[in-house]
Amino acid sequence: MSAPILKRLRQFAPRSPRTLLLAEFPDAKALVAAAGALRGAGVRRFDAHSPWPIEGLGRAMGLGESILPWIVLGVGLSTFLGFLAFMAWASLDYPTVHSGKPVLSIWPLIPAAIEVTWMAAGTAALVGFMALAGLPLYYHLAFRSPRFKRASDDGFFITVEGDDPRFDAEATRALLERHGGRVERLDETSAKGAPRHG
Amino acid sequence: MSEGRSSHFILGRLPLSLMLAGVLALVLAVALGTVEIKRFLVAWQGGWTFAVSLSIGALFVLLFASLTGSTWIVAVRRVGESLSMLFPLWAVLAIPILLSAPALYPWADTERAAHDPVLVQRLAFMNLPFFSLRGLAYLGVFFGLALLLRRSSLAGRPTIDRMRFLAGPGMVAFALCATFAAFDWVMSLAGTWYSTIFGIYFFVGAATGALGLWLFLTALLERRGLWGVPVGVEHRHDLAKYLYTLTLFWAHVAFLQFLLIWYAKLPEETFYYAVRSRYGWEWVTGALMVGHLLLPIFLFMGRRAKRSLALGGFFGLWMLLMHALDVWWMTAPSNFPMRRLGAVEILCFLGFGLLAVGGVLRLLGRSPLVPDQDPRLEASLKLRSEP
């Protein structure tokens, strides 16, 4: 019964690209330089992978400022106001008198409204981050390269996705190699390498 | 380089002029106050509480930084240090309050207290000799801690670790003294009123004001290019984040104090808020809600506002002013249920404020602007929070 719903949901799920250029760089400096060059060449659909955060990498990739704060603010504010309105409606629709307090007063509503706001804003931060980052993604073409395992150890990688209509395999490969990258091309026919864990 | 710096107007001639202007304002307040002595005393006590709270707030931030071994604050710590070194000045300026306590504090008016069934029970604790002794002890502990931190900052490496160890017990002593000082100096103005969270309300508000002044002066020194080392946007950003957090915490405590009293609805507690919601005080209460919470919460939420030199500096100055308003709101209504705002009140707060700012700048000009003996200074100057 749930299968059609899942199937329908799956078309919204983030997907791995079908062809990929995977380039490995000797160090963080080369990675940042290559990312900047890719951006300068007009390539948009690429990502960088490194074992640790690298200062300046986000700037070189042209990531800019995230819109996540605005999502969190919007969800938080509307939850705060909406929940206040809901509690006001509940107080008026079923009025009760407690120890001489007014039927409707803003003060006792604030703690509950703030708690709900925190939870909603926190959820918005998590869900918004996942959506913006293209998660959850259980499989990625890069896993087919055995070298890619080292992205969480000592390897510095750039992946350029072939789905981009302006993707030019030869020019991009040449550009990556100019910056010291060891490039390999991956697609669904490539040998499986990585999915052995532990 | 240091000669060029201390001869600069802001650290050279300005501090003394500011302090002189402060003294002038206070003298003017005294002259105006002779018309109505009680009004002057209430204003003086408010101004004094504002000034001493700034030093208390700075001490809190410094102790906390020592306790947690913060590196980011090292480069700008001299500003707060100077602020926390002003306790002797405040001790001298407290003398008029001690001399006129019976006019300010209901319990100090022994005639009246003897007929009050609640106050009469408290006279063993709340009496002028013990009150004065306690006040001296609080100021002694505050100044002692400030002095230890200052010495350690001047001496550098050998004392940093010792100071970190002392900051633990120091924080306990500080919190006890700040709580009891808030009870003695401010809460007891309202006679029989009590609130157990009042101590926290007082010193979180104090830290807001102190950090506001701290941020403002840091921005001012950067604007004039006086730091001489790369102190800049990263340090201001951290100060602004800290100030923003404290602003939220102040609102949290202020609201909880109100809500519990509102819920319980006990006449011996509610009158504190009843007084502050009529006869002109409702505007001050509203101004605090808007100016001390809503406005800064939205204006300075984003990182761009916090990192801007002009806006960040304004944030600091604004929170300093709001803290002055908060202190006035805490102190004055207890003696004047009808709001009174005139030259005397403004001159007293202005005078004490100018003394504090002038005092900080004067002390800043007397030692290196950054703690150059501190081994963490280099790391502090390299601080980066940008991705």
Short mmCIF file of N, CA and C in Angstrom, two decimals, chain A residues 49-175:
data_model
loop_
_atom_site.label_atom_id
_atom_site.label_comp_id
_atom_site.label_asym_id
_atom_site.label_seq_id
_atom_site.Cartn_x
_atom_site.Cartn_y
_atom_site.Cartn_z
N HIS A 49 35.79 17.59 -2.12
CA HIS A 49 35.74 16.66 -0.98
C HIS A 49 37.10 16.67 -0.28
N SER A 50 37.08 16.92 1.03
CA SER A 50 38.34 16.92 1.75
C SER A 50 38.11 16.35 3.14
N PRO A 51 39.17 15.83 3.76
CA PRO A 51 39.00 15.20 5.09
C PRO A 51 38.69 16.23 6.17
N TRP A 52 39.03 17.48 5.95
CA TRP A 52 38.78 18.49 6.98
C TRP A 52 38.37 19.82 6.33
N PRO A 53 37.76 20.72 7.10
CA PRO A 53 37.36 22.01 6.53
C PRO A 53 38.58 22.80 6.09
N ILE A 54 38.50 23.41 4.92
CA ILE A 54 39.63 24.18 4.40
C ILE A 54 39.21 25.63 4.27
N GLU A 55 40.00 26.50 4.89
CA GLU A 55 39.69 27.92 4.84
C GLU A 55 39.80 28.42 3.40
N GLY A 56 38.80 29.14 2.96
CA GLY A 56 38.85 29.74 1.63
C GLY A 56 38.28 28.86 0.53
N LEU A 57 38.01 27.56 0.83
CA LEU A 57 37.50 26.67 -0.21
C LEU A 57 36.09 27.10 -0.64
N GLY A 58 35.26 27.44 0.36
CA GLY A 58 33.89 27.88 0.05
C GLY A 58 33.90 29.11 -0.84
N ARG A 59 34.81 30.03 -0.52
CA ARG A 59 34.91 31.25 -1.32
C ARG A 59 35.36 30.94 -2.74
N ALA A 60 36.36 30.05 -2.85
CA ALA A 60 36.89 29.70 -4.17
C ALA A 60 35.82 29.03 -5.02
N MET A 61 34.96 28.20 -4.37
CA MET A 61 33.91 27.51 -5.11
C MET A 61 32.75 28.43 -5.44
N GLY A 62 32.76 29.62 -4.84
CA GLY A 62 31.69 30.58 -5.09
C GLY A 62 30.38 30.16 -4.44
N LEU A 63 30.50 29.54 -3.25
CA LEU A 63 29.28 29.07 -2.59
C LEU A 63 28.40 30.22 -2.12
N GLY A 64 29.01 31.35 -1.75
CA GLY A 64 28.23 32.49 -1.29
C GLY A 64 27.56 32.23 0.04
N GLU A 65 26.63 33.11 0.39
CA GLU A 65 25.94 32.95 1.67
C GLU A 65 24.75 32.02 1.52
N SER A 66 24.58 31.19 2.51
CA SER A 66 23.48 30.23 2.49
C SER A 66 22.16 30.94 2.78
N ILE A 67 21.07 30.45 2.19
CA ILE A 67 19.77 31.04 2.51
C ILE A 67 19.15 30.34 3.71
N LEU A 68 19.89 29.36 4.28
CA LEU A 68 19.34 28.60 5.40
C LEU A 68 18.88 29.48 6.56
N PRO A 69 19.67 30.53 6.97
CA PRO A 69 19.21 31.38 8.08
C PRO A 69 17.83 31.97 7.83
N TRP A 70 17.55 32.34 6.57
CA TRP A 70 16.26 32.95 6.26
C TRP A 70 15.14 31.93 6.38
N ILE A 71 15.44 30.69 5.97
CA ILE A 71 14.43 29.63 6.12
C ILE A 71 14.11 29.44 7.60
N VAL A 72 15.18 29.36 8.42
CA VAL A 72 14.98 29.14 9.86
C VAL A 72 14.20 30.31 10.47
N LEU A 73 14.58 31.54 10.07
CA LEU A 73 13.89 32.71 10.62
C LEU A 73 12.42 32.71 10.24
N GLY A 74 12.15 32.42 8.97
CA GLY A 74 10.76 32.42 8.50
C GLY A 74 9.92 31.39 9.22
N VAL A 75 10.46 30.17 9.31
CA VAL A 75 9.72 29.10 10.00
C VAL A 75 9.54 29.46 11.47
N GLY A 76 10.61 29.97 12.10
CA GLY A 76 10.54 30.31 13.52
C GLY A 76 9.50 31.39 13.79
N LEU A 77 9.56 32.46 13.02
CA LEU A 77 8.62 33.57 13.25
C LEU A 77 7.18 33.15 13.01
N SER A 78 6.95 32.43 11.90
CA SER A 78 5.56 32.08 11.61
C SER A 78 5.04 31.07 12.63
N THR A 79 5.93 30.19 13.13
CA THR A 79 5.50 29.27 14.17
C THR A 79 5.14 30.03 15.44
N PHE A 80 5.98 31.00 15.80
CA PHE A 80 5.74 31.77 17.02
C PHE A 80 4.38 32.46 16.95
N LEU A 81 4.16 33.18 15.85
CA LEU A 81 2.90 33.91 15.72
C LEU A 81 1.72 32.95 15.57
N GLY A 82 1.90 31.91 14.77
CA GLY A 82 0.82 30.96 14.56
C GLY A 82 0.42 30.25 15.84
N PHE A 83 1.42 29.86 16.63
CA PHE A 83 1.11 29.14 17.86
C PHE A 83 0.45 30.06 18.88
N LEU A 84 0.91 31.34 18.90
CA LEU A 84 0.23 32.32 19.78
C LEU A 84 -1.24 32.44 19.39
N ALA A 85 -1.48 32.53 18.08
CA ALA A 85 -2.85 32.68 17.60
C ALA A 85 -3.67 31.44 17.97
N PHE A 86 -3.05 30.26 17.81
CA PHE A 86 -3.75 29.01 18.13
C PHE A 86 -4.15 28.98 19.62
N MET A 87 -3.19 29.35 20.48
CA MET A 87 -3.49 29.31 21.92
C MET A 87 -4.53 30.36 22.29
N ALA A 88 -4.48 31.53 21.63
CA ALA A 88 -5.47 32.56 21.90
C ALA A 88 -6.86 32.05 21.51
N TRP A 89 -6.92 31.37 20.35
CA TRP A 89 -8.20 30.82 19.89
C TRP A 89 -8.69 29.77 20.89
N ALA A 90 -7.78 28.90 21.36
CA ALA A 90 -8.18 27.86 22.30
C ALA A 90 -8.70 28.47 23.60
N SER A 91 -8.03 29.55 24.06
CA SER A 91 -8.45 30.19 25.32
C SER A 91 -9.83 30.81 25.18
N LEU A 92 -10.12 31.36 24.00
CA LEU A 92 -11.40 32.04 23.81
C LEU A 92 -12.51 31.06 23.46
N ASP A 93 -12.16 30.00 22.73
CA ASP A 93 -13.18 29.04 22.30
C ASP A 93 -13.66 28.20 23.48
N TYR A 94 -12.79 27.96 24.43
CA TYR A 94 -13.18 27.18 25.62
C TYR A 94 -12.67 27.94 26.84
N PRO A 95 -13.32 29.04 27.19
CA PRO A 95 -12.78 29.92 28.23
C PRO A 95 -12.81 29.25 29.61
N THR A 96 -11.71 29.34 30.33
CA THR A 96 -11.67 28.86 31.71
C THR A 96 -11.07 29.97 32.55
N VAL A 97 -11.46 29.99 33.83
CA VAL A 97 -10.92 31.00 34.74
C VAL A 97 -10.08 30.31 35.80
N HIS A 98 -8.81 30.67 35.86
CA HIS A 98 -7.91 30.09 36.87
C HIS A 98 -7.48 31.17 37.84
N SER A 99 -7.73 30.98 39.09
CA SER A 99 -7.29 31.87 40.18
C SER A 99 -7.36 33.34 39.78
N GLY A 100 -8.49 33.72 39.21
CA GLY A 100 -8.73 35.13 38.95
C GLY A 100 -7.93 35.72 37.82
N LYS A 101 -7.29 34.85 37.00
CA LYS A 101 -6.53 35.38 35.88
C LYS A 101 -7.50 35.70 34.74
N PRO A 102 -7.13 36.65 33.88
CA PRO A 102 -7.99 36.92 32.72
C PRO A 102 -8.08 35.70 31.80
N VAL A 103 -9.18 35.61 31.08
CA VAL A 103 -9.38 34.46 30.18
C VAL A 103 -8.27 34.41 29.12
N LEU A 104 -7.91 35.59 28.62
CA LEU A 104 -6.84 35.63 27.61
C LEU A 104 -5.79 36.65 28.04
N SER A 105 -4.57 36.17 28.15
CA SER A 105 -3.47 37.07 28.48
C SER A 105 -2.24 36.56 27.75
N ILE A 106 -1.39 37.46 27.31
CA ILE A 106 -0.26 37.01 26.48
C ILE A 106 0.83 36.32 27.32
N TRP A 107 0.98 36.71 28.58
CA TRP A 107 2.15 36.24 29.36
C TRP A 107 2.25 34.73 29.49
N PRO A 108 1.17 34.05 29.91
CA PRO A 108 1.35 32.60 30.06
C PRO A 108 1.52 31.87 28.73
N LEU A 109 1.21 32.54 27.61
CA LEU A 109 1.35 31.87 26.32
C LEU A 109 2.79 31.87 25.82
N ILE A 110 3.57 32.83 26.32
CA ILE A 110 4.91 33.02 25.75
C ILE A 110 5.85 31.81 25.94
N PRO A 111 5.94 31.24 27.16
CA PRO A 111 6.88 30.10 27.29
C PRO A 111 6.55 28.97 26.32
N ALA A 112 5.27 28.60 26.22
CA ALA A 112 4.91 27.51 25.31
C ALA A 112 5.21 27.89 23.86
N ALA A 113 4.89 29.14 23.49
CA ALA A 113 5.14 29.58 22.12
C ALA A 113 6.63 29.53 21.81
N ILE A 114 7.47 29.92 22.79
CA ILE A 114 8.92 29.92 22.56
C ILE A 114 9.43 28.48 22.41
N GLU A 115 8.93 27.57 23.25
CA GLU A 115 9.37 26.18 23.14
C GLU A 115 9.05 25.62 21.76
N VAL A 116 7.82 25.84 21.31
CA VAL A 116 7.41 25.30 20.01
C VAL A 116 8.23 25.96 18.90
N THR A 117 8.52 27.27 19.08
CA THR A 117 9.33 27.98 18.08
C THR A 117 10.71 27.36 17.96
N TRP A 118 11.33 27.05 19.11
CA TRP A 118 12.67 26.44 19.08
C TRP A 118 12.63 25.11 18.34
N MET A 119 11.62 24.30 18.65
CA MET A 119 11.56 22.98 18.02
C MET A 119 11.35 23.12 16.52
N ALA A 120 10.44 24.03 16.14
CA ALA A 120 10.16 24.20 14.71
C ALA A 120 11.38 24.76 13.99
N ALA A 121 12.03 25.75 14.60
CA ALA A 121 13.19 26.36 13.95
C ALA A 121 14.32 25.34 13.85
N GLY A 122 14.49 24.53 14.89
CA GLY A 122 15.52 23.49 14.87
C GLY A 122 15.25 22.47 13.78
N THR A 123 14.00 22.06 13.66
CA THR A 123 13.63 21.11 12.61
C THR A 123 13.85 21.73 11.23
N ALA A 124 13.48 23.02 11.11
CA ALA A 124 13.67 23.71 9.84
C ALA A 124 15.15 23.77 9.48
N ALA A 125 15.99 23.98 10.49
CA ALA A 125 17.43 24.04 10.24
C ALA A 125 17.92 22.69 9.72
N LEU A 126 17.47 21.59 10.33
CA LEU A 126 17.92 20.25 9.93
C LEU A 126 17.39 19.90 8.54
N VAL A 127 16.08 20.03 8.37
CA VAL A 127 15.47 19.64 7.09
C VAL A 127 15.95 20.56 5.98
N GLY A 128 16.03 21.88 6.28
CA GLY A 128 16.50 22.84 5.29
C GLY A 128 17.92 22.55 4.86
N PHE A 129 18.77 22.21 5.83
CA PHE A 129 20.16 21.89 5.52
C PHE A 129 20.23 20.66 4.62
N MET A 130 19.44 19.61 4.98
CA MET A 130 19.46 18.38 4.17
C MET A 130 19.00 18.68 2.75
N ALA A 131 17.94 19.47 2.63
CA ALA A 131 17.40 19.75 1.29
C ALA A 131 18.42 20.54 0.47
N LEU A 132 19.04 21.57 1.09
CA LEU A 132 19.99 22.40 0.36
C LEU A 132 21.25 21.63 0.00
N ALA A 133 21.63 20.67 0.85
CA ALA A 133 22.86 19.93 0.61
C ALA A 133 22.62 18.73 -0.28
N GLY A 134 21.37 18.50 -0.69
CA GLY A 134 21.08 17.36 -1.55
C GLY A 134 21.15 16.03 -0.83
N LEU A 135 20.74 16.03 0.42
CA LEU A 135 20.72 14.80 1.21
C LEU A 135 19.27 14.39 1.43
N PRO A 136 18.91 13.14 1.68
CA PRO A 136 19.85 12.03 1.83
C PRO A 136 20.23 11.45 0.46
N LEU A 137 21.49 11.14 0.31
CA LEU A 137 22.00 10.54 -0.91
C LEU A 137 22.74 9.27 -0.50
N TYR A 138 22.13 8.12 -0.80
CA TYR A 138 22.73 6.87 -0.30
C TYR A 138 23.83 6.34 -1.20
N TYR A 139 23.77 6.76 -2.47
CA TYR A 139 24.76 6.24 -3.41
C TYR A 139 25.24 7.38 -4.29
N HIS A 140 26.54 7.42 -4.54
CA HIS A 140 27.09 8.43 -5.44
C HIS A 140 28.09 7.75 -6.36
N LEU A 141 28.11 8.20 -7.58
CA LEU A 141 28.97 7.57 -8.58
C LEU A 141 30.43 7.53 -8.14
N ALA A 142 30.84 8.53 -7.37
CA ALA A 142 32.24 8.61 -6.95
C ALA A 142 32.65 7.38 -6.14
N PHE A 143 31.66 6.69 -5.52
CA PHE A 143 31.99 5.51 -4.72
C PHE A 143 32.60 4.39 -5.57
N ARG A 144 32.40 4.50 -6.88
CA ARG A 144 32.94 3.45 -7.75
C ARG A 144 34.45 3.51 -7.85
N SER A 145 35.03 4.65 -7.52
CA SER A 145 36.49 4.72 -7.54
C SER A 145 37.05 4.30 -6.17
N PRO A 146 37.96 3.33 -6.15
CA PRO A 146 38.53 2.90 -4.86
C PRO A 146 39.31 4.02 -4.20
N ARG A 147 39.82 4.96 -5.02
CA ARG A 147 40.61 6.05 -4.43
C ARG A 147 39.76 6.97 -3.55
N PHE A 148 38.47 7.05 -3.89
CA PHE A 148 37.62 8.07 -3.26
C PHE A 148 37.45 7.84 -1.76
N LYS A 149 37.69 6.59 -1.30
CA LYS A 149 37.60 6.31 0.14
C LYS A 149 38.47 7.28 0.95
N ARG A 150 39.58 7.69 0.31
CA ARG A 150 40.55 8.50 1.05
C ARG A 150 40.08 9.95 1.24
N ALA A 151 38.91 10.29 0.71
CA ALA A 151 38.36 11.65 0.92
C ALA A 151 38.07 11.89 2.40
N SER A 152 37.91 10.79 3.17
CA SER A 152 37.70 10.98 4.60
C SER A 152 38.96 10.65 5.39
N ASP A 153 40.10 10.56 4.67
CA ASP A 153 41.34 10.25 5.37
C ASP A 153 42.43 11.26 4.99
N ASP A 154 42.99 11.16 3.79
CA ASP A 154 44.06 12.08 3.42
C ASP A 154 43.98 12.49 1.95
N GLY A 155 42.81 12.34 1.33
CA GLY A 155 42.70 12.67 -0.09
C GLY A 155 41.91 13.93 -0.33
N PHE A 156 42.32 14.66 -1.38
CA PHE A 156 41.61 15.89 -1.73
C PHE A 156 41.03 15.71 -3.13
N PHE A 157 39.72 15.78 -3.26
CA PHE A 157 39.06 15.44 -4.53
C PHE A 157 38.15 16.55 -5.01
N ILE A 158 38.02 16.58 -6.35
CA ILE A 158 36.96 17.40 -6.95
C ILE A 158 36.17 16.48 -7.87
N THR A 159 34.85 16.54 -7.79
CA THR A 159 34.01 15.80 -8.72
C THR A 159 33.25 16.79 -9.59
N VAL A 160 33.35 16.59 -10.90
CA VAL A 160 32.59 17.43 -11.83
C VAL A 160 31.51 16.56 -12.45
N GLU A 161 30.28 17.00 -12.35
CA GLU A 161 29.17 16.18 -12.82
C GLU A 161 28.94 16.37 -14.31
N GLY A 162 28.71 15.25 -15.00
CA GLY A 162 28.54 15.29 -16.46
C GLY A 162 27.13 15.65 -16.88
N ASP A 163 26.23 15.88 -15.93
CA ASP A 163 24.83 16.15 -16.28
C ASP A 163 24.64 17.57 -16.81
N ASP A 164 25.61 18.40 -16.54
CA ASP A 164 25.52 19.79 -16.97
C ASP A 164 25.50 19.85 -18.50
N PRO A 165 24.52 20.54 -19.11
CA PRO A 165 24.47 20.59 -20.58
C PRO A 165 25.72 21.24 -21.19
N ARG A 166 26.39 22.10 -20.43
CA ARG A 166 27.58 22.77 -20.97
C ARG A 166 28.86 22.05 -20.59
N PHE A 167 28.68 20.80 -20.12
CA PHE A 167 29.83 20.02 -19.67
C PHE A 167 30.70 19.63 -20.86
N ASP A 168 31.98 19.94 -20.76
CA ASP A 168 32.91 19.61 -21.85
C ASP A 168 34.01 18.74 -21.25
N ALA A 169 33.92 17.43 -21.49
CA ALA A 169 34.79 16.49 -20.80
C ALA A 169 36.27 16.78 -21.05
N GLU A 170 36.62 17.05 -22.28
CA GLU A 170 38.05 17.19 -22.59
C GLU A 170 38.64 18.46 -21.98
N ALA A 171 37.93 19.58 -22.17
CA ALA A 171 38.45 20.86 -21.65
C ALA A 171 38.54 20.83 -20.13
N THR A 172 37.51 20.25 -19.48
CA THR A 172 37.51 20.21 -18.03
C THR A 172 38.63 19.30 -17.52
N ARG A 173 38.79 18.16 -18.19
CA ARG A 173 39.87 17.25 -17.80
C ARG A 173 41.23 17.94 -17.90
N ALA A 174 41.41 18.69 -19.00
CA ALA A 174 42.69 19.38 -19.20
C ALA A 174 42.91 20.42 -18.10
N LEU A 175 41.82 21.11 -17.76
CA LEU A 175 41.93 22.15 -16.72
C LEU A 175 42.31 21.53 -15.37
#
